[in-house]
XYZ file of C-alpha atoms in Angstrom:
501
model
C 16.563 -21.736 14.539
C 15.891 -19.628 11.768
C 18.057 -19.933 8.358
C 18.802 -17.097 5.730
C 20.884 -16.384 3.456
C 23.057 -13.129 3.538
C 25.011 -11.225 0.794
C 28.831 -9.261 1.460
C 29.130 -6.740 -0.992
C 32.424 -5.313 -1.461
C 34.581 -6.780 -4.376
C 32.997 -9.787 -4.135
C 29.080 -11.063 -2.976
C 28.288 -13.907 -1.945
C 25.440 -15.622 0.414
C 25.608 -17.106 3.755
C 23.275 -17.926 6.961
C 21.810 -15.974 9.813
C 21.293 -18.203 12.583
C 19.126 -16.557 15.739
C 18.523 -18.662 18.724
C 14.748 -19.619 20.675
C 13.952 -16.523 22.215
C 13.602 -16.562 26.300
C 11.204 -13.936 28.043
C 12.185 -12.292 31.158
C 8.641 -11.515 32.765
C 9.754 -9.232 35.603
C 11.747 -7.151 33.295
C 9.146 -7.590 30.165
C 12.187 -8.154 27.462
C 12.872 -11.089 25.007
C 17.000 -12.397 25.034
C 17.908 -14.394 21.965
C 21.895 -14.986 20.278
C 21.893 -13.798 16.663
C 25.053 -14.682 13.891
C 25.556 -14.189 10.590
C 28.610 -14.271 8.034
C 29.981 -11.764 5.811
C 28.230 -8.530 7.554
C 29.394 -5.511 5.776
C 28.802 -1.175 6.183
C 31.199 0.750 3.230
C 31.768 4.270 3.586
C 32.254 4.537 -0.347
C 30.320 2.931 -3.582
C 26.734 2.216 -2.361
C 27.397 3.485 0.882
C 25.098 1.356 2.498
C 24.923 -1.552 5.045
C 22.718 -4.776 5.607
C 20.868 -5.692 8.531
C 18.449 -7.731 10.087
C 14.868 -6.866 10.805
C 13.694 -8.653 13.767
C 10.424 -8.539 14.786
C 8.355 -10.445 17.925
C 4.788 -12.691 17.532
C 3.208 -13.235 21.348
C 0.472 -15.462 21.795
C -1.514 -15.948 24.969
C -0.956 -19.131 26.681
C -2.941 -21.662 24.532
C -1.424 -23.106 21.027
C -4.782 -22.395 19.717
C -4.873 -18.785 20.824
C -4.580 -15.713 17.892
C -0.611 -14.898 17.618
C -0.079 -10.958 18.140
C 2.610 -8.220 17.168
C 4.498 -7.724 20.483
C 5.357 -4.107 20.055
C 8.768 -3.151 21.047
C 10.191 -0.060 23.134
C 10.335 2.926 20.409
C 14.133 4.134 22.514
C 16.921 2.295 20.808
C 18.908 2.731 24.325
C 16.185 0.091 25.743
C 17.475 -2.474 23.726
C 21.281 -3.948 24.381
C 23.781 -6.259 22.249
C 26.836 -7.747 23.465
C 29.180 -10.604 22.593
C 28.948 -14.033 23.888
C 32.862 -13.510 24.556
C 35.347 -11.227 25.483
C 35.002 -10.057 22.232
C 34.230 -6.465 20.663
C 30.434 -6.022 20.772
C 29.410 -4.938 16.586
C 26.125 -4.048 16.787
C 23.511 -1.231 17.260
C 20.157 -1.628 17.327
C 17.918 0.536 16.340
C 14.164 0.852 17.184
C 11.420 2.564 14.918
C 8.969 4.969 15.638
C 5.893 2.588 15.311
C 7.744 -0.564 17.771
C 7.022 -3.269 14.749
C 10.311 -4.286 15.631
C 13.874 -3.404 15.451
C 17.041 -3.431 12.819
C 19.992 -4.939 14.079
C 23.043 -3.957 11.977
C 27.116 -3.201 12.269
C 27.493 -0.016 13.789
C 30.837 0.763 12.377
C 32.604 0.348 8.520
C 33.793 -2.931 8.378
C 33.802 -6.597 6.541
C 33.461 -9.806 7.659
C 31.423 -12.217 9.781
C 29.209 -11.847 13.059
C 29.858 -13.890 15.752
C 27.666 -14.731 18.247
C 25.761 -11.763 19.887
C 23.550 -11.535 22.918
C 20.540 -9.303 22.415
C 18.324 -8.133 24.486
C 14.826 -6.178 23.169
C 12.542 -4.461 25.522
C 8.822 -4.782 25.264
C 6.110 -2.343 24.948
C 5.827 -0.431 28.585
C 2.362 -1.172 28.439
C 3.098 -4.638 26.592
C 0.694 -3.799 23.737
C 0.590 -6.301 20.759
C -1.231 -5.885 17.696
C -4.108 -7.483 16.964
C -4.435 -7.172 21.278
C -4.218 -10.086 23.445
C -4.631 -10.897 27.027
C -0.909 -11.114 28.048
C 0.396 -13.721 31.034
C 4.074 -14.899 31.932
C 3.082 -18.158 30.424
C 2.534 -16.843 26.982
C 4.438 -17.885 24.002
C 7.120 -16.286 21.813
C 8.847 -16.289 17.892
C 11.447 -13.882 17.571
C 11.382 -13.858 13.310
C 14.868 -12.121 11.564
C 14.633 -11.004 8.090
C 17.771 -9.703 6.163
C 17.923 -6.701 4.914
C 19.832 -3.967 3.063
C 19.475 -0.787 3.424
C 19.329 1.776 0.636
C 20.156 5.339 1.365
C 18.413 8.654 0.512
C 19.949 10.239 -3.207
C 19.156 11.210 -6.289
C 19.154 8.301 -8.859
C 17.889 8.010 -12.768
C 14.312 6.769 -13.472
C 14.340 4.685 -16.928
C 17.118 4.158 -19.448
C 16.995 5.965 -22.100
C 15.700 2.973 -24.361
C 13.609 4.748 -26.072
C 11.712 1.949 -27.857
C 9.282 1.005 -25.212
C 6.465 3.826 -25.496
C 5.283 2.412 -22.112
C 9.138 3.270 -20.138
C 9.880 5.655 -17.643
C 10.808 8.439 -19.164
C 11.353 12.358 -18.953
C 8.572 13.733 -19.806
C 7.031 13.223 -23.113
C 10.463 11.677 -24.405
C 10.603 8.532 -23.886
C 14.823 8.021 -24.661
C 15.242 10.959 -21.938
C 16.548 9.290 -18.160
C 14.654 11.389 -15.635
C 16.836 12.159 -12.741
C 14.796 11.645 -9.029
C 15.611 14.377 -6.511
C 14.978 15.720 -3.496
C 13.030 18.185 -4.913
C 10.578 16.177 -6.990
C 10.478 13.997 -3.821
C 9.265 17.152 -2.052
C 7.103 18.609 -4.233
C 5.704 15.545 -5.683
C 6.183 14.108 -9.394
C 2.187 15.111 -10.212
C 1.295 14.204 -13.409
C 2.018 10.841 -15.386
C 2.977 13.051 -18.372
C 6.281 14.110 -16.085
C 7.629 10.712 -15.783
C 6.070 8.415 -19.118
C 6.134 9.374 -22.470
C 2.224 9.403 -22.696
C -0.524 9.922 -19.658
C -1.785 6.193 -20.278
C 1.040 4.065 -19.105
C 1.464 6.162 -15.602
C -1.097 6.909 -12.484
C -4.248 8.253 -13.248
C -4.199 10.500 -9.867
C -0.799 12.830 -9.164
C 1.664 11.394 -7.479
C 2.428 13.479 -4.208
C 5.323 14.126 -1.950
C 3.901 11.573 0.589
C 4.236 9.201 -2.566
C 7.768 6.794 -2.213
C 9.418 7.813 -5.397
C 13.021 6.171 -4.074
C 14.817 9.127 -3.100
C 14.383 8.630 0.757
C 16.146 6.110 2.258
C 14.761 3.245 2.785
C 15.133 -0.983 3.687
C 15.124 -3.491 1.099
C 14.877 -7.410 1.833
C 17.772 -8.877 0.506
C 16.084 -11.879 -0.893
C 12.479 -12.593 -1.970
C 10.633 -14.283 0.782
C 11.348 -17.591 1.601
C 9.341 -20.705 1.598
C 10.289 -20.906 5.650
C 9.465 -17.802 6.351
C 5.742 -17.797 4.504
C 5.348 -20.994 6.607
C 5.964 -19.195 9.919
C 3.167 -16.721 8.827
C 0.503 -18.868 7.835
C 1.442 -21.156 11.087
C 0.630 -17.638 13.106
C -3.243 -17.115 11.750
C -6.023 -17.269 12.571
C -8.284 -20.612 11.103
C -10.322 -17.849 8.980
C -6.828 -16.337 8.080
C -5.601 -19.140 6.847
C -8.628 -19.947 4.707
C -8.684 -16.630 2.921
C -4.979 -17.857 1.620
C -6.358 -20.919 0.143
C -9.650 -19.101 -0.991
C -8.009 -18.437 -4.725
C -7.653 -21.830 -5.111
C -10.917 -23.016 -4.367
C -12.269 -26.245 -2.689
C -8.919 -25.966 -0.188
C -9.659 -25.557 3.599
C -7.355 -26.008 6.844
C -9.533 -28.662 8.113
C -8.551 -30.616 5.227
C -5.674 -32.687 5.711
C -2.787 -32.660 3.563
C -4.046 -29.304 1.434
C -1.598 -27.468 -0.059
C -0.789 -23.691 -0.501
C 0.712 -23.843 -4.329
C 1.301 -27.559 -6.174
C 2.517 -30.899 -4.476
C 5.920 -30.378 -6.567
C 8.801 -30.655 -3.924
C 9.702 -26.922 -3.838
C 5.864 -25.400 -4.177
C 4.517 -28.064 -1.433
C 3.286 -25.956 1.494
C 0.698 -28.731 3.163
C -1.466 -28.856 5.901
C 0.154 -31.381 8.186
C -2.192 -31.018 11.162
C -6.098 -30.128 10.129
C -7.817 -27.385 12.090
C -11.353 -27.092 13.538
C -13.228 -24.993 11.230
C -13.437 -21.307 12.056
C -11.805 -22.044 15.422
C -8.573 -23.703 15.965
C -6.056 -23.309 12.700
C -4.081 -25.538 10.907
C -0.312 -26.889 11.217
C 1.315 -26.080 7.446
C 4.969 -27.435 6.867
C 6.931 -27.425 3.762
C 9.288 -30.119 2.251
C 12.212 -29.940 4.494
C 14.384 -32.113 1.593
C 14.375 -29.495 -1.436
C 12.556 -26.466 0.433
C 14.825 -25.032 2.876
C 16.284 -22.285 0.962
C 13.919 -21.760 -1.647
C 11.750 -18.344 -1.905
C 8.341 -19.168 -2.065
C 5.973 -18.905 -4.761
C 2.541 -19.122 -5.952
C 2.255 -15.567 -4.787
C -0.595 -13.724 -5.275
C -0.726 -10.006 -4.574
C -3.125 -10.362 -1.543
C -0.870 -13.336 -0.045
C 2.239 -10.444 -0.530
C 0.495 -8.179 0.917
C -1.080 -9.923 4.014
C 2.159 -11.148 4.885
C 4.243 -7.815 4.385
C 1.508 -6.406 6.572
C 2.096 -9.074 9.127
C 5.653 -8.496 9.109
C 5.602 -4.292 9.696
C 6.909 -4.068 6.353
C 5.150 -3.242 2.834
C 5.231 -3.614 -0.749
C 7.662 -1.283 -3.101
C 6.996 0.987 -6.035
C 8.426 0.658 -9.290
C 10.101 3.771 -8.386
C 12.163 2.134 -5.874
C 12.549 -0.848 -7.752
C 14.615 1.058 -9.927
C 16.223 2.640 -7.625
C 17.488 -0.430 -5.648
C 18.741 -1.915 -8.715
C 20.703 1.164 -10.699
C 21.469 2.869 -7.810
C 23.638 6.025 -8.245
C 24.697 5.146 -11.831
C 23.737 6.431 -14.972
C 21.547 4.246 -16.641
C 22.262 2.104 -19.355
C 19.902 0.860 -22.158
C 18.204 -2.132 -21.983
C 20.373 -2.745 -18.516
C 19.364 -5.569 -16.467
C 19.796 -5.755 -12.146
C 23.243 -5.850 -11.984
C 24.169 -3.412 -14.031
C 24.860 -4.505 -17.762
C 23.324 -6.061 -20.635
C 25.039 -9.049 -19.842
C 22.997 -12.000 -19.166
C 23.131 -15.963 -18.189
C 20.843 -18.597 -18.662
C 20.786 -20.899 -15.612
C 20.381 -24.319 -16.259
C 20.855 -27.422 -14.247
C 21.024 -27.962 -10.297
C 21.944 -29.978 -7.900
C 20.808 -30.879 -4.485
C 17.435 -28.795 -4.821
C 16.354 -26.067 -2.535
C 19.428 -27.007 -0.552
C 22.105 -24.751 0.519
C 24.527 -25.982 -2.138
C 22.232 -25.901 -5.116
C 23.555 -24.144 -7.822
C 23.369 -23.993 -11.824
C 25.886 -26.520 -13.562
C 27.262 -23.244 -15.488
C 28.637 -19.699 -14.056
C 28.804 -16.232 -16.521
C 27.850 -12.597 -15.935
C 24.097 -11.801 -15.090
C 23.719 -15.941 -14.400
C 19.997 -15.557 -14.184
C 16.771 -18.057 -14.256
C 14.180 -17.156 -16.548
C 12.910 -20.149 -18.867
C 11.613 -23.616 -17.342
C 14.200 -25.436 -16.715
C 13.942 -26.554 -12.710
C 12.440 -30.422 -12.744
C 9.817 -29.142 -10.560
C 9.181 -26.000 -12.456
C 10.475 -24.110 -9.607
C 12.852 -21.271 -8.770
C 15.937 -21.669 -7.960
C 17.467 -21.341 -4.038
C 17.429 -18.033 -2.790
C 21.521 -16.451 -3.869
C 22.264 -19.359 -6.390
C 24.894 -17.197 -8.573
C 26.563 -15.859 -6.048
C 29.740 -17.459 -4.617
C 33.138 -16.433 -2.811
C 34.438 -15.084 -5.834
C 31.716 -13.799 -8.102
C 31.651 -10.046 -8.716
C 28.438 -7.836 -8.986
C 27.793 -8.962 -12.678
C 28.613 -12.399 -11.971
C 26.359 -12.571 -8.409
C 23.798 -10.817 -10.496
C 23.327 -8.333 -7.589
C 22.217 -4.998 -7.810
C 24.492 -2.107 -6.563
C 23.320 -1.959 -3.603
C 24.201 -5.973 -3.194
C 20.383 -7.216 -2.965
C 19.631 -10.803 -5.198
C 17.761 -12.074 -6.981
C 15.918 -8.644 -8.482
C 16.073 -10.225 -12.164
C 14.962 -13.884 -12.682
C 13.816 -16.917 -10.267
C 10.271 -15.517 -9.334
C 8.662 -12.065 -10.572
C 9.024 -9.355 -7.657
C 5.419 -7.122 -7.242
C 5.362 -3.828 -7.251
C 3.056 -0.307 -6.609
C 2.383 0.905 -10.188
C 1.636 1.027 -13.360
C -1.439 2.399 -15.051
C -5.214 2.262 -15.056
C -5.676 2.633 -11.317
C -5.172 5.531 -9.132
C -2.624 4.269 -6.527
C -1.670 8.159 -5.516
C -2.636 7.967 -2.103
C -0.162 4.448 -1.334
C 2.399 6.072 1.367
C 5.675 4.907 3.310
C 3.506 3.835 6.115
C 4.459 0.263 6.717
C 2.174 -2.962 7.920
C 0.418 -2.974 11.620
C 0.255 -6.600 11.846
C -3.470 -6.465 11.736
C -5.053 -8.229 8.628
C -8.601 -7.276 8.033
C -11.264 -9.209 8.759
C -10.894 -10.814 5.346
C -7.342 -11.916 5.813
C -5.998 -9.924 3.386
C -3.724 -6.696 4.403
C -6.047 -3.318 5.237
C -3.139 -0.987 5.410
C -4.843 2.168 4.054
C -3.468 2.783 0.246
C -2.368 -0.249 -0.752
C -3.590 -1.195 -3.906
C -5.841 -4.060 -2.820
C -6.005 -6.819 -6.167
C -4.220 -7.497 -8.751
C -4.945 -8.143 -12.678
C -5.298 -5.200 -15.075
C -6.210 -1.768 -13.328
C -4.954 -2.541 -9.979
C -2.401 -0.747 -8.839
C 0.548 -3.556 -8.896
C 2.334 -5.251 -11.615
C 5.179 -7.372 -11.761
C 8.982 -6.884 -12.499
C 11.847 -8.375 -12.923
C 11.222 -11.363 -14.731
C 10.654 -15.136 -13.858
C 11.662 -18.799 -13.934
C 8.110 -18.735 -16.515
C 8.909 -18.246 -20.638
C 8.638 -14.635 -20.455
C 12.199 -13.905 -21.962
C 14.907 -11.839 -21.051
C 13.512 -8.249 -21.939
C 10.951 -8.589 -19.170
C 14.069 -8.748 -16.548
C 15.855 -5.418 -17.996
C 15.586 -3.145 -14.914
C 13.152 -0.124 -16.794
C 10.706 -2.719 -18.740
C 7.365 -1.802 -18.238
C 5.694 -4.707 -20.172
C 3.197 -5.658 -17.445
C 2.465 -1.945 -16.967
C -1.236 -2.461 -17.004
C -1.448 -5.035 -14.677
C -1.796 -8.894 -14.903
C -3.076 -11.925 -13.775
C 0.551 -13.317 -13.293
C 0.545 -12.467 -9.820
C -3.401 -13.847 -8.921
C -1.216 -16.946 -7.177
C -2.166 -19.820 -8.844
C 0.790 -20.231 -10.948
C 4.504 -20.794 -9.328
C 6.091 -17.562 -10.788
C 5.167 -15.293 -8.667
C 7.092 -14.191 -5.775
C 8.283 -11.145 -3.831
C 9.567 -9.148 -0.987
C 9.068 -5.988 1.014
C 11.186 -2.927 2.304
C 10.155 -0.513 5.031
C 10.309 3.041 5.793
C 11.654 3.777 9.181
């Protein structure tokens, strides 16, 4: 069973689970049945406009536990793929299927509010039952049907900075820097081109022009609702490859999966990602499990760019722009100076939880923007995934952004395509293959590859680190020219993915 959180946004947000049941395979028909749930499902026809939804994707692995785990690819006809209740109830849900069979996203088909019972799905392999990286397929094989929530945001015209003015390094229009530039379908088509049409000075923006085939947030596209979570980054490193697994540890240095009891991040109770079973070196990998007790619903950290990366390329998905960052957060509304996530200039400092990475953690105190950004955790750890929001916080008080995804300011710094110094024009919509490169590390042609200063990525959004509150505000650029925050090693740095359908 798989456990998320998920987010209603209508007057009020709030989280709640996702469960999805062990998948069963149907050899003679070559599909994959599972039951999926979740609470507080919403699609609005006004406001955002928008929906959430579930991206489900499916590992195969050939008979043997100590086989490589593969990318089942699913049927690219949404028709080939059913959902219906458990009951005599109304079925909810379409499913649709994407042009490269990743996976699927399972979401409400019509406007509505409210919970999702329990649903029988039903997805359709692959005619020729093709997985990426290939393996020799048998009836006997094994199967993880993984669900990530989602929300999708839809194609429009938004504003790119805020008008602050102040920061030389902003978003801005053109050369002046307290101008909003307004993203539309025709910059999207044509391209933005130069940095000098979207900063106030060549230096703070891509060295190469940014063309059409560059994601500049005006197409629609999937955002995960919440920054990746410690359970899910242990399903991933539980599906390499021995080598795999030791080009996540590499940063660290003297850490191998042979080695009992080494740990991806710190041995604090929320960063504690251990090796619980040693592997064989360069053949058979190791087990990795996280602490159960304050873990559960915690994203994870100690995210470095290339451990991101690897896994959003693992998962079909890839990393956004700061483009779309902005986008997801501001949405449709005109910007406002100095504006964090959710909308204002309104902000909280969280301080004090209980029960720790559990679902009922929470800060001791509630207020608009209720946000995590000094170090105050025991363990020097973020908080669990949708701590501010409740059953009756609003937007500001959920600190959501407008299109109802959490978390975007505060907790752990979100990594983005960007900045300056590096020429990251040729970084497309195309998403993740499931193929890792022979390093380990993601090979999806265009993405920026390292991080640290000239590398195509920075980080956003702020952190459970001392960074302040200005580094949160939805159009600060402070890390514009890259940084060594997101290398991994310390516990601030975090993430998530969208995808392009």
């Amino acid at each position: 069973v798989l456990l998320f959180f998920i987010l209603m946004l209508t007057k009020n947000s709030w989280a709640n689970n996702l469960v999805m049941s062990t998948p069963v395979y149907d050899h003679t028909n070559k599909t994959i049945s599972f039951t999926i749930a979740w609470d507080n499902s919403w699609k609005v026809a006004s406001g955002p406009s928008n929906w959430d939804g579930v991206w489900v994707f499916v590992k195969r692995q050939a008979c043997s536990n100590t086989n490589t785990w593969g990318t089942a690819l699913l049927s690219t006809t949404s028709a080939d793929h059913t959902s219906n209740t458990s009951s005599a109830g109304t079925n909810l849900l379409t499913i649709d299927a994407v042009a490269d069979g990743m996976g699927v996203f399972i979401r409400r088909t019509d406007a509505g509010i409210g919970n999702i019972s329990t649903h029988n799905i039903t997805l359709a392999l692959n005619s020729s039952l093709t997985t990426q990286p290939a393996i020799t397929a048998s009836a006997a094989d094994n199967f993880k049907v993984i669900g990530t929530e989602m929300v999708y945001v839809p194609q429009g015209g938004f504003y790119l900075g805020d008008g602050r003015g102040t920061n030389t390094s902003n978003f801005s229009g053109g050369n002046n820097a307290s101008t909003p530039l307004f993203i539309d379908g025709t910059i999207q088509a044509a391209g933005i081109g130069s940095a000098t049409n979207y900063t106030s000075n060549p230096i703070y923006g891509c060295p190469g022009n940014l063309p059409s085939s560059f994601p500049l947030g005006y197409n629609g596209f999937w955002c995960m609702k919440y920054e990746l979570s410690m359970v899910a980054y242990t399903e991933f490193m539980n599906c390499l490859t021995y080598d795999q697994q030791a080009a996540r540890l590499e940063k660290w240095g003297g850490r191998y999966p042979n080695q009992l009891n080494t740990n991806f991040g710190n041995a604090s109770n929320k960063g504690y990602l251990a090796v619980t079973t040693a592997g064989t070196y360069n053949t058979v990998p190791a087990v990795f499990s996280y602490n159960t007790t304050y873990a559960n619903y915690s994203p994870a950290s100690y995210l470095g760019w290339r451990d991101l990366t690897a896994y959003l390329d693992w998962a079909g998905l890839r990393p956004m722009t700061e483009f779309e960052f902005e986008k997801a957060c501001r949405g449709t509304l005109n910007p406002v100076a100095n504006e964090y996530p959710w909308g204002n200039t309104l902000i909280t400092q969280a301080t004090g939880t209980n029960m720790q990475g559990q679902v009922g953690e929470k800060p001791s105190q509630s207020g608009d923007g209720l946000c995590l950004y000094s170090w105050d955790d025991p363990n020097w750890a973020p908080y669990r995934s949708g701590y501010a929001a409740n059953a009756t916080t609003t937007r500001s008080l959920a600190a959501a952004t407008y299109y109802g995804i959490l978390d975007m300011g505060g907790n752990v710094f979100e990594q983005v395509v960007g900045g300056a110094g590096y020429d990251y024009s040729n970084f497309t919509t195309v998403n993740g293959d499931g193929i890792l490169g022979n390093n380990g590390h993601a090979n999806t042609p265009g993405w920026p590859s390292i991080n640290g200063t000239n590398s195509g990525n920075y980080v956003k959004g702020g952190s459970f680190g001392n960074y302040g509150a200005t580094v949160i505000q939805v159009s600060d650029r402070t890390f514009y020219a890259g940084t060594n925050i997101n290398d991994g090693t310390v516990g601030n740095s975090g993430g998530r993915g969208v995808r392009s359908n």
